[in-house]
Each structure stands twice: as C-alpha cells, then as structure tokens.
Amino acid sequence: MDSIEDAVKTMPGFNQFQKEYDRIKREVLQDPLVRSFLSRYPTLSDASIEKGLTKLYEYSKEQKQCSQCPGLQACPNLMAGYQPHLEVEKNQLSIYYEKCSLKKQDEHQKSLSARMQSYFIPKDILEASFTNLTSIDEDRKEAIGAGMAFVKKLSAKEEAKGLYFYGKFGVGKTYLLGAIANALAERGISSLLIHTPEFLREMKSSLSDGTFNEKMELLKTVPVLMLDDLGAENMTNWVRDEIIGVILQYRMMERLPTLYSSNYDFEFLEEHFSYSQKGGLEEAKAKRIMERIRHLATPIFIGGDKNFRANQ
C-alpha cells in the first residue's frame, strides 16, 4: 500500500506545485533580511528552517510591504500598523508583531486628543505648542513663562494656581491656552478648553436634550478647565449664577486649576458680571464671582500687536 506522501506525489498538478514551492523557497531564503536573520543562528537545522518556511515567507513579504509603506490607513500588512519580527525558540522559528512607528504615533495622538477635549475651538489652536511660538517679545515673556511654569508644577504633581490671561483681541491668548493644553496632554494630564460664549449657548439648549447635568459635571471635575474669551458671552443671571458661579465654586472647593482668557481685566469683568437682565446692577453677585476667579487665578496681561501664530 502506497504511503500518503507517495500518493500525493502522483496527484495531477503535483509537479507544478512543487516547482512553485521551490521557487518561493529560493526567493525567501535569498531575501537579504531573511539571510541576515538566519546568519545569527548558524546552528538552526535545515529541518527547522523548512518547517518554519511559512513564517519566513510571511516575514519577508510583510517587511517588503513595510519598506514601501503607503501610510497607516492603507497598510497592506496582515495586521495593519504592525511589523513582523522573527525569533528562535527551542530551535524553532516563530514570528511576532510589534506596532510600527506610524501606529505608535497615531495612538499617541489619539491619547492626546482624549486628554485634551475642546468645544468650539479652531483646529490650529488644538495643534498649538510652546515650540511654535514665534512672537516671544517683552509683551509675551511673562505669559509664556507663567504657562510653562504651570505645566511644570502640575507635571510634578504640585498644586498650581490657575492663570488669567487678558489683553486686546488678537494677541494670542487662545493660542497660549492651546499650547498649555497640549503640553499637559503630553504629560498625561487631561484638560478641557472651551470657547465660553459658544459653549454657554449650547448649555442652554442642553436643558432640552438631557445633557445639561453631564456637561456641568465635566466642567466641574475636569483636572484642568480653560475658559476662553470669558466676558464675551451674553450675560444673564442664569449664566452667571447657575453656570459660571456653580462651576467655579466647585473647582475652588476641590482646588482644581482653572485658566482663562479675556479681553477684560478684573475690574471690567466684574462690571460685566454685575449687569442684570432685569435692569440695574447686581454688584454683590458680581463680586462673589470675581472672588472665585481671583482665588483661582493669577492675572497676566498680554500686550503687543501680533498674534503668537501670526507667522505660522
């Protein structure tokens, strides 16, 4: 009775299959990367190499695809974003996969995005960084230094007082907040950067869609809150007392840092908060809000005529 091996050899097409197998084997074993790997294991037997040929073929094919990388989104590898590596264990070949640099970069960026949330903030602000600041003149040194010191303190798990950047429109207050948020994200610290006027309008609509409490909880508890363009919102008693006041009171009690940008200094901001939709002034309530802001942040004026990103 013929053996299975002998029976297979007599099957139609076997000779053609054997030729193709031998051709692929030659190509794989002549691959410079495969030859370099095998040269490090001179005691590896021919039988082990033959047995591990499919792994060598997989390694050769996927490494070639990596050398002609079309980008992460179009990665043709068996596992997109992963590169193959060979090793020898107990005189047997094995293959494993590790994330390539593009995959690691993509995951890193996604982790930063998860740590740095935002509402109604332009894309270029979300890509801001201290290294890209181009107009570091005397009008900006204090603000940049304060921002970097803030990041350094939080990174060292030290308590850090918030910052209140103020100055006229277009000097780069929002960009600096973005640079701080990105620097914090790089160090694993979550923040939330919002354009205050737009977000407060959304908060009003969230009363009807059931997301109000969820958003309030986020603003109250996020490790670092950044309120951009404070004072430009349409001030109402509800906004002042039920939104801004409640958030700042909670953050003050929990010692959670809050950063701000505004066109107003403290004096004008207090005046803004004092206006009542019912007419007249509510100075006591405005002072109460300002006490929380003063307690939570150091005011820093940003002067100059050019934006930080003017030359980007």
C-alpha positions as MATLAB code, in Angstrom:
seq = 'MDSIEDAVKTMPGFNQFQKEYDRIKREVLQDPLVRSFLSRYPTLSDASIEKGLTKLYEYSKEQKQCSQCPGLQACPNLMAGYQPHLEVEKNQLSIYYEKCSLKKQDEHQKSLSARMQSYFIPKDILEASFTNLTSIDEDRKEAIGAGMAFVKKLSAKEEAKGLYFYGKFGVGKTYLLGAIANALAERGISSLLIHTPEFLREMKSSLSDGTFNEKMELLKTVPVLMLDDLGAENMTNWVRDEIIGVILQYRMMERLPTLYSSNYDFEFLEEHFSYSQKGGLEEAKAKRIMERIRHLATPIFIGGDKNFRANQ';
ca = [
       0.000    0.000    0.000;
       1.401    3.397   -1.003;
       2.170    5.956    1.687;
       0.229    9.206    1.799;
       3.371   11.033    0.652;
       3.715    8.769   -2.354;
       0.020    9.139   -3.143;
       0.263   12.953   -3.060;
       3.219   12.874   -5.467;
       1.159   11.036   -8.043;
      -1.734   13.509   -7.892;
      -2.318   15.701  -11.012;
      -0.575   19.067  -10.755;
       1.863   17.983   -8.048;
       4.929   18.697  -10.201;
       3.738   22.243  -10.921;
       3.000   22.794   -7.245;
       6.478   21.538   -6.304;
       8.120   23.898   -8.798;
       6.187   26.879   -7.402;
       7.044   25.856   -3.850;
      10.743   25.577   -4.704;
      10.669   28.981   -6.424;
       9.104   30.685   -3.404;
      11.534   28.898   -1.100;
      14.526   30.181   -3.095;
      13.194   33.721   -3.098;
      12.544   33.698    0.645;
      15.950   32.257    1.520;
      17.662   34.781   -0.763;
      15.895   37.717    0.869;
      18.674   39.842    2.495;
      16.621   40.313    5.669;
      15.974   36.580    5.993;
      19.617   35.738    5.258;
      20.754   38.284    7.838;
      18.455   36.773   10.445;
      19.456   33.167    9.735;
      23.151   34.094    9.843;
      22.706   34.886   13.532;
      21.594   31.293   14.156;
      24.157   29.029   12.403;
      23.075   26.015   14.474;
      19.480   26.211   13.254;
      18.857   22.949   11.393;
      17.670   22.700    7.796;
      14.656   20.782    9.056;
      13.707   23.676   11.344;
      14.128   26.165    8.513;
      11.989   24.003    6.248;
       9.344   23.687    8.945;
       9.357   27.447    9.534;
       9.351   28.402    5.862;
       5.811   29.832    6.010;
       6.920   32.140    8.818;
       9.967   33.220    6.840;
       7.730   33.856    3.819;
       5.318   35.931    5.927;
       8.196   37.893    7.432;
       9.784   38.555    4.014;
       6.518   39.631    2.386;
       5.394   41.943    5.186;
       8.805   43.566    5.616;
       8.870   44.361    1.886;
       5.466   45.990    2.244;
       6.761   47.992    5.192;
       9.719   49.210    3.119;
       7.215   50.646    0.614;
       4.864   51.922    3.310;
       1.753   53.576    1.802;
       0.739   55.062    5.143;
      -1.122   53.687    8.122;
      -4.596   53.973    6.609;
      -3.588   51.935    3.541;
      -1.313   49.466    5.350;
      -1.483   46.105    3.484;
       0.045   44.034    6.285;
      -1.805   41.167    7.900;
      -2.208   43.375   10.975;
      -2.414   46.998    9.884;
       0.168   49.107   11.669;
       2.244   46.155   12.897;
       5.663   44.962   11.736;
       6.794   41.316   11.839;
       9.813   40.130   13.827;
      11.432   36.708   13.852;
      12.932   34.823   16.738;
      14.182   31.329   17.513;
      12.821   29.388   20.463;
      13.987   25.874   21.196;
      15.447   25.542   17.709;
      12.135   26.519   16.113;
      11.247   29.659   14.174;
       8.451   31.883   15.467;
       7.066   35.211   14.339;
       5.547   38.027   16.373;
       4.299   41.517   15.571;
       5.050   44.921   17.072;
       3.474   48.299   16.419;
       5.282   50.323   13.774;
       6.280   53.957   14.336;
       3.228   55.244   12.456;
       0.908   53.125   14.588;
       2.570   54.354   17.767;
       2.354   57.955   16.576;
      -1.314   57.533   15.705;
      -2.134   56.031   19.104;
      -0.138   58.741   20.834;
      -2.093   61.431   19.006;
      -5.373   59.752   19.861;
      -4.382   59.560   23.518;
      -3.566   63.278   23.447;
      -6.911   64.010   21.863;
      -8.621   62.008   24.590;
      -6.800   64.007   27.257;
      -7.373   67.344   25.558;
     -11.063   67.871   24.986;
     -12.426   71.034   23.453;
     -15.610   72.808   22.461;
     -15.807   75.345   19.631;
     -12.029   75.792   19.393;
     -10.319   76.233   15.959;
      -8.167   73.354   14.710;
      -4.950   75.392   14.650;
      -5.385   76.121   18.355;
      -5.668   72.409   19.071;
      -2.238   71.958   17.423;
      -0.579   74.806   19.329;
       2.692   74.230   21.169;
       5.277   76.231   23.043;
       7.887   75.345   20.424;
       5.840   77.060   17.705;
       5.518   80.413   19.438;
       7.062   82.934   17.056;
       6.492   86.315   18.677;
       8.196   85.944   22.038;
       8.807   89.606   22.822;
       8.759   91.503   26.105;
       4.966   91.738   25.970;
       4.656   87.954   25.988;
       7.548   86.613   28.028;
       5.683   86.751   31.312;
       2.646   84.946   29.928;
       4.710   82.214   28.242;
       6.844   81.759   31.331;
       3.767   81.510   33.530;
       2.220   78.940   31.190;
       5.339   76.787   31.173;
       5.673   77.051   34.952;
       2.046   75.976   35.334;
       2.667   72.854   33.229;
       5.843   72.076   35.152;
       4.096   72.290   38.519;
       1.222   70.042   37.526;
       3.628   67.564   35.952;
       5.434   67.377   39.283;
       2.043   66.796   40.973;
       2.323   70.114   42.761;
      -0.635   72.389   43.410;
      -0.743   75.110   40.768;
      -2.820   78.261   40.780;
      -4.673   78.990   37.558;
      -3.877   81.805   35.132;
      -5.993   84.664   33.808;
      -4.616   85.944   30.511;
      -6.092   89.239   29.391;
      -5.400   91.740   26.644;
      -6.911   93.033   23.454;
      -8.221   90.814   20.687;
      -5.669   89.003   18.514;
      -2.588   88.971   20.753;
      -2.605   85.164   21.107;
      -4.374   84.453   24.382;
      -6.283   81.479   22.986;
      -3.193   80.102   21.256;
      -1.315   80.137   24.540;
      -4.121   78.202   26.224;
      -3.878   75.644   23.416;
      -0.118   75.333   23.902;
      -0.629   74.733   27.621;
      -3.349   72.140   26.948;
      -1.095   70.230   24.530;
       1.855   70.346   26.903;
      -0.358   68.933   29.658;
      -1.656   66.199   27.347;
       1.932   65.195   26.516;
       2.393   64.615   30.248;
      -0.794   62.647   30.701;
      -2.847   65.441   32.266;
      -6.384   65.932   30.978;
      -7.823   69.342   30.214;
     -10.902   70.892   28.660;
     -10.607   74.030   26.526;
     -13.863   75.738   25.592;
     -14.885   78.899   23.790;
     -17.061   80.252   26.575;
     -19.727   82.217   24.637;
     -20.496   79.354   22.226;
     -20.434   76.731   24.941;
     -22.815   78.679   27.173;
     -25.262   78.878   24.285;
     -25.003   75.105   23.950;
     -25.585   74.693   27.681;
     -28.922   76.448   27.309;
     -30.005   74.069   24.544;
     -28.777   71.069   26.543;
     -31.581   71.662   29.034;
     -33.953   70.189   26.476;
     -31.792   67.330   25.180;
     -30.950   65.896   28.596;
     -27.189   66.500   28.526;
     -27.038   69.512   30.843;
     -26.022   67.665   34.016;
     -23.417   65.615   32.168;
     -21.777   68.739   30.747;
     -21.884   70.540   34.073;
     -20.211   67.585   35.745;
     -17.453   67.598   33.118;
     -16.713   71.297   33.591;
     -16.742   70.971   37.362;
     -14.478   67.932   37.606;
     -12.035   68.014   34.653;
      -8.452   68.226   36.036;
      -7.748   71.492   34.170;
     -10.511   73.727   32.824;
      -9.765   76.530   30.354;
     -12.420   79.174   29.733;
     -11.522   81.061   26.588;
     -12.935   84.514   25.813;
     -14.632   84.916   29.173;
     -16.653   88.133   29.229;
     -17.723   87.908   25.578;
     -20.788   85.846   26.452;
     -24.296   87.255   26.610;
     -24.563   87.714   30.350;
     -27.748   86.618   32.073;
     -28.496   85.905   35.713;
     -28.810   82.207   34.865;
     -25.426   82.073   33.093;
     -23.691   83.929   35.894;
     -25.320   82.277   38.924;
     -26.244   78.783   37.743;
     -23.417   78.018   35.323;
     -20.244   80.041   35.887;
     -20.798   80.530   39.612;
     -21.569   76.873   40.318;
     -18.614   75.603   38.264;
     -16.105   77.972   39.834;
     -17.377   77.337   43.360;
     -16.913   73.596   42.941;
     -13.443   73.969   41.436;
     -12.374   76.344   44.175;
     -13.510   73.904   46.879;
     -11.777   70.976   45.154;
      -8.641   73.003   44.339;
      -8.881   72.223   40.650;
      -6.973   74.745   38.496;
      -8.871   76.926   36.055;
      -7.343   79.055   33.310;
      -8.982   81.923   31.482;
      -8.537   84.263   28.579;
     -10.429   87.531   28.292;
     -10.359   90.960   26.709;
     -11.207   92.376   30.140;
      -9.107   92.951   33.221;
     -10.649   92.031   36.582;
     -12.283   95.435   37.055;
     -14.121   95.400   33.713;
     -15.011   91.711   34.085;
     -16.665   92.446   37.419;
     -18.684   95.192   35.756;
     -19.713   92.715   33.046;
     -20.921   90.225   35.647;
     -22.880   92.885   37.521;
     -25.360   93.609   34.727;
     -28.800   92.136   35.259;
     -31.277   91.278   32.536;
     -33.926   92.645   34.867;
     -32.290   96.046   34.744;
     -29.908   97.710   37.154;
     -26.776   96.200   38.673;
     -26.223   93.198   40.911;
     -22.852   94.133   42.295;
     -22.876   91.682   45.204;
     -23.324   88.691   42.881;
     -20.642   90.018   40.544;
     -18.215   90.378   43.438;
     -18.954   86.821   44.524;
     -17.996   85.507   41.070;
     -14.866   87.643   40.986;
     -13.761   86.391   44.401;
     -13.717   82.882   42.985;
     -11.796   83.939   39.884;
      -9.251   85.905   41.917;
      -8.840   82.944   44.222;
      -8.353   80.545   41.329;
      -6.095   82.522   39.010;
      -3.228   84.998   38.713;
      -3.945   87.833   36.242;
      -1.343   88.250   33.474;
      -1.551   90.936   30.818;
      -0.558   90.068   27.243;
       0.332   93.114   25.201;
       1.748   93.587   21.729;
       0.171   93.880   18.327;
       0.967   90.492   16.763;
      -0.633   87.157   17.423;
       1.565   84.277   18.620;
       0.596   82.385   15.464;
       0.992   85.315   13.071;
       3.968   83.702   11.361;
       2.771   80.123   11.465;
];
